[in-house]
Coordinates of C-alpha atoms and ligand atoms in Angstrom, one line a residue:
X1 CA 25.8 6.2 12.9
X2 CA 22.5 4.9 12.6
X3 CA 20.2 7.2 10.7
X4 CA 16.9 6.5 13.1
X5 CA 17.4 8.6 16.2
X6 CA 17.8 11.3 14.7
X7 CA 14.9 11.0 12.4
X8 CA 13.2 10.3 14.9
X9 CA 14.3 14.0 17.0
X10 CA 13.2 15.4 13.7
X11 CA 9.5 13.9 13.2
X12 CA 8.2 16.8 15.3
X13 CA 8.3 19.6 12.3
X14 CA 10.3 21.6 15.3
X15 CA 13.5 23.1 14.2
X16 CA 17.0 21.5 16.1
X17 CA 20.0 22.7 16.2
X18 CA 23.7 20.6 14.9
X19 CA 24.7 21.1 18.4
X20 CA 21.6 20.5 20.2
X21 CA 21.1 17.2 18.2
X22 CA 24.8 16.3 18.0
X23 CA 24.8 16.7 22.1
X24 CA 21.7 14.4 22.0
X25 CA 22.7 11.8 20.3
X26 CA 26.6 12.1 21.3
X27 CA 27.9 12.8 17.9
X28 CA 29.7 15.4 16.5
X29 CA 28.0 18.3 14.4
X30 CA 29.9 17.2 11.3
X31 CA 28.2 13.5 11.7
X32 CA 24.8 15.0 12.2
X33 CA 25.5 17.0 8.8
X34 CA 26.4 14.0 6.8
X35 CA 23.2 12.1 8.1
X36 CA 21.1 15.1 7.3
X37 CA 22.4 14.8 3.3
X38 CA 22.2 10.9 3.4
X39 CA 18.2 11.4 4.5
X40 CA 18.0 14.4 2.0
X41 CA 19.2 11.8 -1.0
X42 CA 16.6 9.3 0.0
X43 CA 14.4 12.5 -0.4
X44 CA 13.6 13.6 2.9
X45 CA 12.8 17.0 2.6
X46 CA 15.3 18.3 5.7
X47 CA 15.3 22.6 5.5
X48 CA 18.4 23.9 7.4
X49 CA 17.9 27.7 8.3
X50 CA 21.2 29.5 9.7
X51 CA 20.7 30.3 13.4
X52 CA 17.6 27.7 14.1
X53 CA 19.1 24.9 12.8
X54 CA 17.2 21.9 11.1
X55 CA 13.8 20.7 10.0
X56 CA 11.2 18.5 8.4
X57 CA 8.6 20.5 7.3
X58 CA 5.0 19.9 8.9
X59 CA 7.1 16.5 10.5
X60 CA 7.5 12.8 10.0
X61 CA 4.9 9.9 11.4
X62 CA 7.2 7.1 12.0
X63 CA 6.0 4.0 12.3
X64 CA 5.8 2.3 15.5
X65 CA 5.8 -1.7 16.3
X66 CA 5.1 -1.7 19.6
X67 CA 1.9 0.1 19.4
X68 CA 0.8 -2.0 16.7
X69 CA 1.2 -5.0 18.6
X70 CA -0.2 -3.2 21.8
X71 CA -3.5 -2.9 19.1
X72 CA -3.6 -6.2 17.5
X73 CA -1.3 -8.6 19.1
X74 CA -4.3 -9.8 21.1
X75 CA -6.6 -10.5 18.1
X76 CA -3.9 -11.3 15.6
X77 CA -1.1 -13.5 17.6
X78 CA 0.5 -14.5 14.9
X79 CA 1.4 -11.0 14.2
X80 CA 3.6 -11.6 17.2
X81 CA 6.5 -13.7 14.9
X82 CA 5.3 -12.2 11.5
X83 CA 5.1 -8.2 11.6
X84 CA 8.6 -6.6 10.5
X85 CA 8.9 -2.7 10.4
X86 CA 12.2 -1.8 8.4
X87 CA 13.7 1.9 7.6
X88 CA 14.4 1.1 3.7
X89 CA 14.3 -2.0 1.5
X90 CA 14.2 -2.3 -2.0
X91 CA 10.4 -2.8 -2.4
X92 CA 8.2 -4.6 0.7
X93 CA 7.3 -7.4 -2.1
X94 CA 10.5 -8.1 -3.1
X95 CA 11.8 -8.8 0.5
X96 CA 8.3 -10.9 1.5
X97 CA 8.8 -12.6 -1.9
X98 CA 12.9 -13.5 -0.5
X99 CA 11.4 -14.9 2.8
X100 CA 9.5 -17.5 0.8
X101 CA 12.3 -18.9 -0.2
X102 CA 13.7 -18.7 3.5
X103 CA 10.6 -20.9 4.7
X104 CA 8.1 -18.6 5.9
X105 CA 4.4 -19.3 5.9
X106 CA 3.2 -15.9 7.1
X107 CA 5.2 -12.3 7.4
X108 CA 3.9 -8.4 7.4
X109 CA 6.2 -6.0 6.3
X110 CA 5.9 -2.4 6.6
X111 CA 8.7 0.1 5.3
X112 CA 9.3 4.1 5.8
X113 CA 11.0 3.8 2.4
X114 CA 11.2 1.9 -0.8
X115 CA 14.1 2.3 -3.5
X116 CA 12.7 0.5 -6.1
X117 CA 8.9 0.3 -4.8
X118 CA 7.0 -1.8 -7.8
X119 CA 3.8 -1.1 -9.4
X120 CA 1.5 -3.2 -11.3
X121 CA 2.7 -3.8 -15.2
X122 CA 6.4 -3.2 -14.7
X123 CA 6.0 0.4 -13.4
X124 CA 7.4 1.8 -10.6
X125 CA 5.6 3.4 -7.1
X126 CA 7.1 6.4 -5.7
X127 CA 7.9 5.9 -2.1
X128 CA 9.3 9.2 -0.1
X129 CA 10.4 8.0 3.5
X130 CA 8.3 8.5 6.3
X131 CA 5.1 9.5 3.9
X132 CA 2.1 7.0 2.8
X133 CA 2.2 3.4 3.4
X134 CA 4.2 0.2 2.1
X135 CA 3.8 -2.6 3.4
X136 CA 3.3 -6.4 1.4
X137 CA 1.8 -9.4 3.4
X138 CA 2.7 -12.8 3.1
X139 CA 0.2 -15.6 3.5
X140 CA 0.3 -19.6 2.6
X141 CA -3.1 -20.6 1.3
X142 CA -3.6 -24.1 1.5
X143 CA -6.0 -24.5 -1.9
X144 CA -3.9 -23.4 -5.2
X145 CA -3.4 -20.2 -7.4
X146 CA -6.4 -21.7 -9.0
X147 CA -9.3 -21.0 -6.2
X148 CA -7.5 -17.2 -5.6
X149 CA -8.9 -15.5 -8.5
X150 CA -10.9 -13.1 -6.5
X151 CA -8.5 -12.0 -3.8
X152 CA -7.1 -9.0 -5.6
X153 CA -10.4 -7.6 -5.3
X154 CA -11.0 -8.7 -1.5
X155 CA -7.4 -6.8 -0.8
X156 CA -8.9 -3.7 -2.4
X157 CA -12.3 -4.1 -0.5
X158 CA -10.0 -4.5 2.5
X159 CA -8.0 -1.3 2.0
X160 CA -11.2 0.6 1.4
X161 CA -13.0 -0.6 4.3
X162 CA -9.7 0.3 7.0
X163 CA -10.0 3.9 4.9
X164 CA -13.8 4.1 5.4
X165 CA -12.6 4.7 9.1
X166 CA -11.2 8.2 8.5
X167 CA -13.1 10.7 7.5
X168 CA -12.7 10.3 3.6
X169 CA -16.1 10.9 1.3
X170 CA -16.0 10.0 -2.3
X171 CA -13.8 6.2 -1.5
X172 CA -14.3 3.6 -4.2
X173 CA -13.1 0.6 -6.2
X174 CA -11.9 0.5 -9.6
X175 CA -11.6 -3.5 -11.0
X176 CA -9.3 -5.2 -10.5
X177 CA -8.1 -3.3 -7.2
X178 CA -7.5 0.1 -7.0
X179 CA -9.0 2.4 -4.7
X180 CA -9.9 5.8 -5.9
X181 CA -10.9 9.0 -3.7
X182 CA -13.2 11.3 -5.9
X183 CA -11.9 9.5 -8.9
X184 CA -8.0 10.1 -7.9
X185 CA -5.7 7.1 -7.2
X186 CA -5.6 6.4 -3.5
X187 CA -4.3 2.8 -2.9
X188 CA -2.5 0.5 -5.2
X189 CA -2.0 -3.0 -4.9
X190 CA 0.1 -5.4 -6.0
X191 CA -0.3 -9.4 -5.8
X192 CA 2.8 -11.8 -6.9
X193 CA 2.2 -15.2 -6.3
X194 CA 4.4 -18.4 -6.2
X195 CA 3.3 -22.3 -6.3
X196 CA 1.3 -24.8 -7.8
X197 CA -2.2 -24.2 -9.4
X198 CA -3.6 -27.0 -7.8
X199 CA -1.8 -27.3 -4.6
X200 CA -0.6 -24.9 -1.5
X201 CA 0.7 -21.5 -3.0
X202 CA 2.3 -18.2 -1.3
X203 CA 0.9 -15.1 -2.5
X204 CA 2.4 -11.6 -1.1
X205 CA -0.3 -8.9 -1.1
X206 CA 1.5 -5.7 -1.6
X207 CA -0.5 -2.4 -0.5
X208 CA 1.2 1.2 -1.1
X209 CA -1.7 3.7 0.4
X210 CA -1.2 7.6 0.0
X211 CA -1.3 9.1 3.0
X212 CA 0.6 12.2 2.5
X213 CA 2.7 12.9 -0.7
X214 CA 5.2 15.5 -0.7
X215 CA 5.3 18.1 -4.1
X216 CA 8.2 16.9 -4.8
X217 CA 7.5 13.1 -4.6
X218 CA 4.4 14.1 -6.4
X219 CA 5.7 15.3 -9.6
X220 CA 7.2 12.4 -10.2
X221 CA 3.9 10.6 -9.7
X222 CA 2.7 9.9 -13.5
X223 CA -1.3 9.8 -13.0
X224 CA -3.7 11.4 -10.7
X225 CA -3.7 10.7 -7.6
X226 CA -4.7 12.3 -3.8
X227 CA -4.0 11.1 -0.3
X228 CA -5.1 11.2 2.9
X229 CA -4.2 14.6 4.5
X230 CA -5.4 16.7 1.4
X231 CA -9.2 14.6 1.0
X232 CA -9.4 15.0 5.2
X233 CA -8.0 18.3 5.1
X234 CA -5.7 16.4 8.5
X235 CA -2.3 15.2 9.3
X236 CA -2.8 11.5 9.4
X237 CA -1.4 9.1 11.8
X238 CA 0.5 6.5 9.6
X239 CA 0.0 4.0 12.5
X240 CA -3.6 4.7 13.1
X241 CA -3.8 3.9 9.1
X242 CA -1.3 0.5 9.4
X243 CA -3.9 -0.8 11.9
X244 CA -7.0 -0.6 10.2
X245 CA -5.2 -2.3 7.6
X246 CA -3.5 -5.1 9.2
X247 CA -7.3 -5.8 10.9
X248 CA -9.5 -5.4 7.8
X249 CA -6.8 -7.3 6.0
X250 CA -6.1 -9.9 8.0
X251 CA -10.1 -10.4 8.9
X252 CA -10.8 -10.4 5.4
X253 CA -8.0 -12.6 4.1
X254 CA -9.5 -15.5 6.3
X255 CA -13.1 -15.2 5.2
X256 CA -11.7 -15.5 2.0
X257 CA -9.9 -18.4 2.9
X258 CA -12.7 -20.3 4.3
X259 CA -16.0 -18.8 2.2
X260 CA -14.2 -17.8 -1.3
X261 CA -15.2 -14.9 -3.2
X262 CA -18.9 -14.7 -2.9
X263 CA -19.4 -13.7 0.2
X264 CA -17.8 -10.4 -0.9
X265 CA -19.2 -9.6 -4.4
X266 CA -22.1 -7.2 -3.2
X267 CA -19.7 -5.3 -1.2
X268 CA -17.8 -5.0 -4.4
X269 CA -20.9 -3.6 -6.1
X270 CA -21.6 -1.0 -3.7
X271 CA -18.5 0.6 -3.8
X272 CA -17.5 -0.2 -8.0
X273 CA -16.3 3.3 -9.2
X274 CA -17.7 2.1 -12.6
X275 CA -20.7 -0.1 -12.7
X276 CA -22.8 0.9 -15.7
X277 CA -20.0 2.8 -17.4
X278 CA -18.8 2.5 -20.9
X279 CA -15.5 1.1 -20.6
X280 CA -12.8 -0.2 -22.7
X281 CA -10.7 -3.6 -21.0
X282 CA -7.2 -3.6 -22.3
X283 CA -5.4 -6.8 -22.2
X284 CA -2.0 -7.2 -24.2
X285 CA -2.9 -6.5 -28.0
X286 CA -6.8 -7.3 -27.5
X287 CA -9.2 -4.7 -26.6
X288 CA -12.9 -4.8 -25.4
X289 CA -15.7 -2.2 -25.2
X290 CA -18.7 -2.4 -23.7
X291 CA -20.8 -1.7 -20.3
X292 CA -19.6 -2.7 -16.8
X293 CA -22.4 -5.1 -15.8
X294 CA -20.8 -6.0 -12.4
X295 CA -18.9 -9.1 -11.2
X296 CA -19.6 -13.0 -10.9
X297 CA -18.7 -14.9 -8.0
X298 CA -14.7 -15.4 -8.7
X299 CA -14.6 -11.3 -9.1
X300 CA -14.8 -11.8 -12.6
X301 CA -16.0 -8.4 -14.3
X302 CA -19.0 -9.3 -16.6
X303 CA -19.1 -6.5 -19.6
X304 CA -22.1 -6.0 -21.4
X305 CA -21.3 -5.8 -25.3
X306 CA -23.9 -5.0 -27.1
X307 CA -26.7 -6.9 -24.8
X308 CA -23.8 -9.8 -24.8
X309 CA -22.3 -10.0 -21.1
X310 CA -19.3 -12.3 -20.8
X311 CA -16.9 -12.2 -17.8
X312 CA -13.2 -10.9 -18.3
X313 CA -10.5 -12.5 -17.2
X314 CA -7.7 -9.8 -16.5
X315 CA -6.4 -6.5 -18.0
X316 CA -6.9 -2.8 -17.5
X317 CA -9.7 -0.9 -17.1
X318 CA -9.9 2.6 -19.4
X319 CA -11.2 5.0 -19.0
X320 CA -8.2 4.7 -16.5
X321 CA -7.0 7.3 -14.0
X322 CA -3.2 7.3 -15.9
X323 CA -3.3 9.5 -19.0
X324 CA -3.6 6.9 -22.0
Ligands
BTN1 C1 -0.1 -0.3 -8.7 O1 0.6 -0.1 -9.7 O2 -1.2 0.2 -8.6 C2 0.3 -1.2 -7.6 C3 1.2 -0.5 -6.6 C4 1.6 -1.3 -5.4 C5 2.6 -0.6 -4.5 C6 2.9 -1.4 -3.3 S1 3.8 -0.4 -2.1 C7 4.1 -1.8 -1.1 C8 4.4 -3.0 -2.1 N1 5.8 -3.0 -2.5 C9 6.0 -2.8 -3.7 O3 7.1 -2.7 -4.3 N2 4.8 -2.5 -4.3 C10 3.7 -2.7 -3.4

């Protein structure tokens, strides 16, 4: 039996009954109970209460391809061939990085679960099904790894911006691309990138964005973090969210692609959780301490040590969100 439909009969927070949703989806009561435990060990939190049956408390918001497209088919066609919704896959990255190798050029992912959802440095993302979103984009750029050094900072200007259009106060960008609400992790990303330095390279651009997180997914969460529903004091629509994504992304992504960094470095400046703090920049075994002077043109950040600024190449930020 596939699992869907009857998610789907539960997304409404409403309590149903074995028989009512065994009549429904013309299984036996005995199937719908062994569906119910498969959802509750990919952490669905299904109550069962004798007499009214079962639910999903405060509901599920599934997401929903054909209203995508019906939002942004006209003004991103190739999203036609390219966006993929799936229930559960290992991590969205993971499966965009497999389609490489299977010849694709350009491919949107979204899932309602991850098993093994990857965060930056080897750590892992939590990813409770039908809560927040995961979704990895894959995109051929022409020029090579080289001229992409500022991109993980356009994605995370890109997921801010689609977030700007909820009613969020206290949205901003910690280098190299998180996005923070009142100084809690919001957004993640994750970029993985395969071909020449010099020459046409694929590069998935992986985005995990808190909407909701249930307690339970949340103690398992190992830094501080909000999402959507608790800063907008709202039940979000996860396909409301997707969209602003998929067009600030894919709008973004393009300029990028044609103008390079600088056309988005004051943007990044506006919105830099921590210009002008003291900072330490972790990278391997070497550490740096100094002032957050801003960003040059390839999203470099420029640190001011001692009245000496020199750009950084990569590492962490401290003070960092995750307890050191
Ligand atoms: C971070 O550690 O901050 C990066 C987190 C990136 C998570 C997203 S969720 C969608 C995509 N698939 C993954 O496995 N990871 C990224």
């Amino acid at each position: 039996m596939n699992v869907i439909p009857l998610l789907e009969r539960l997304s409404d927070g409403q309590f149903h009954s074995g028989q009512a949703l065994g009549e429904s989806l013309s299984v036996s009561r005995s199937a719908i109970w062994k569906q119910i435990n498969r959802l509750r060990d990919i952490g669905v939190d299904v109550h069962s209460v004798t007499g009214h049956g079962y639910r999903i408390p405060g509901g599920l918001s599934l997401l929903d391809r054909g209203r995508l497209l019906a939002e942004l088919g006209s003004t991103h066609q190739w999203l036609d061939d390219a966006l993929d919704i799936r229930f559960t896959v290992d991590s969205t990255n993971l499966e965009a990085m497999r389609r490489i190798r299977d010849g694709a050029n350009r491919y949107l992912l979204f899932a309602e679960h991850q098993s093994a959802g990857r965060g930056r440095r080897g750590r892992q993302w939590i990813s409770p099904l039908g809560h927040n979103i995961y979704m990895s984009l894959l995109w051929r750029f022409q020029s090579g790894i080289a001229a992409l050094e500022g991109l993980s900072l356009v994605v995370a200007l890109s997921v801010l911006q689609a977030l700007s259009r909820f009613s969020l106060s206290g949205l901003a960008v910690k280098w190299p691309n998180d996005v923070l609400v009142n100084g809690r992790k919001l957004a993640g990303i994750l970029l993985e990138l395969q071909g020449d330095v010099d020459g046409p390279c694929h590069v998935v651009m992986g985005v995990g964005v808190n909407t909701r997180i249930p307690e339970a997914a949340g103690a398992a969460i190992d830094q501080p973090y909000s999402d959507m529903s608790a800063v907008s004091g709202a039940p979000v629509d996860r396909n409301d969210v997707a969209i602003a994504l998929i067009d600030s992304l894919a709008q973004n992504v393009e300029r990028f692609e044609r103008d390079g960094f600088t056309p988005f470095r004051q943007q990044w400046l506006e919105h830099d959780a921590y210009l002008g703090r003291r900072v330490e920049v972790r990278s391997g075994d070497h550490v740096s301490t100094g002032i957050v002077a801003g960003i040059d043109d390839n999203g470099r950040l420029l640190l001011d040590e001692q009245g000496r600024i020199s750009p950084v190449f990569g590492g962490e930020l401290f003070p960092s969100v995750r307890p050191v």
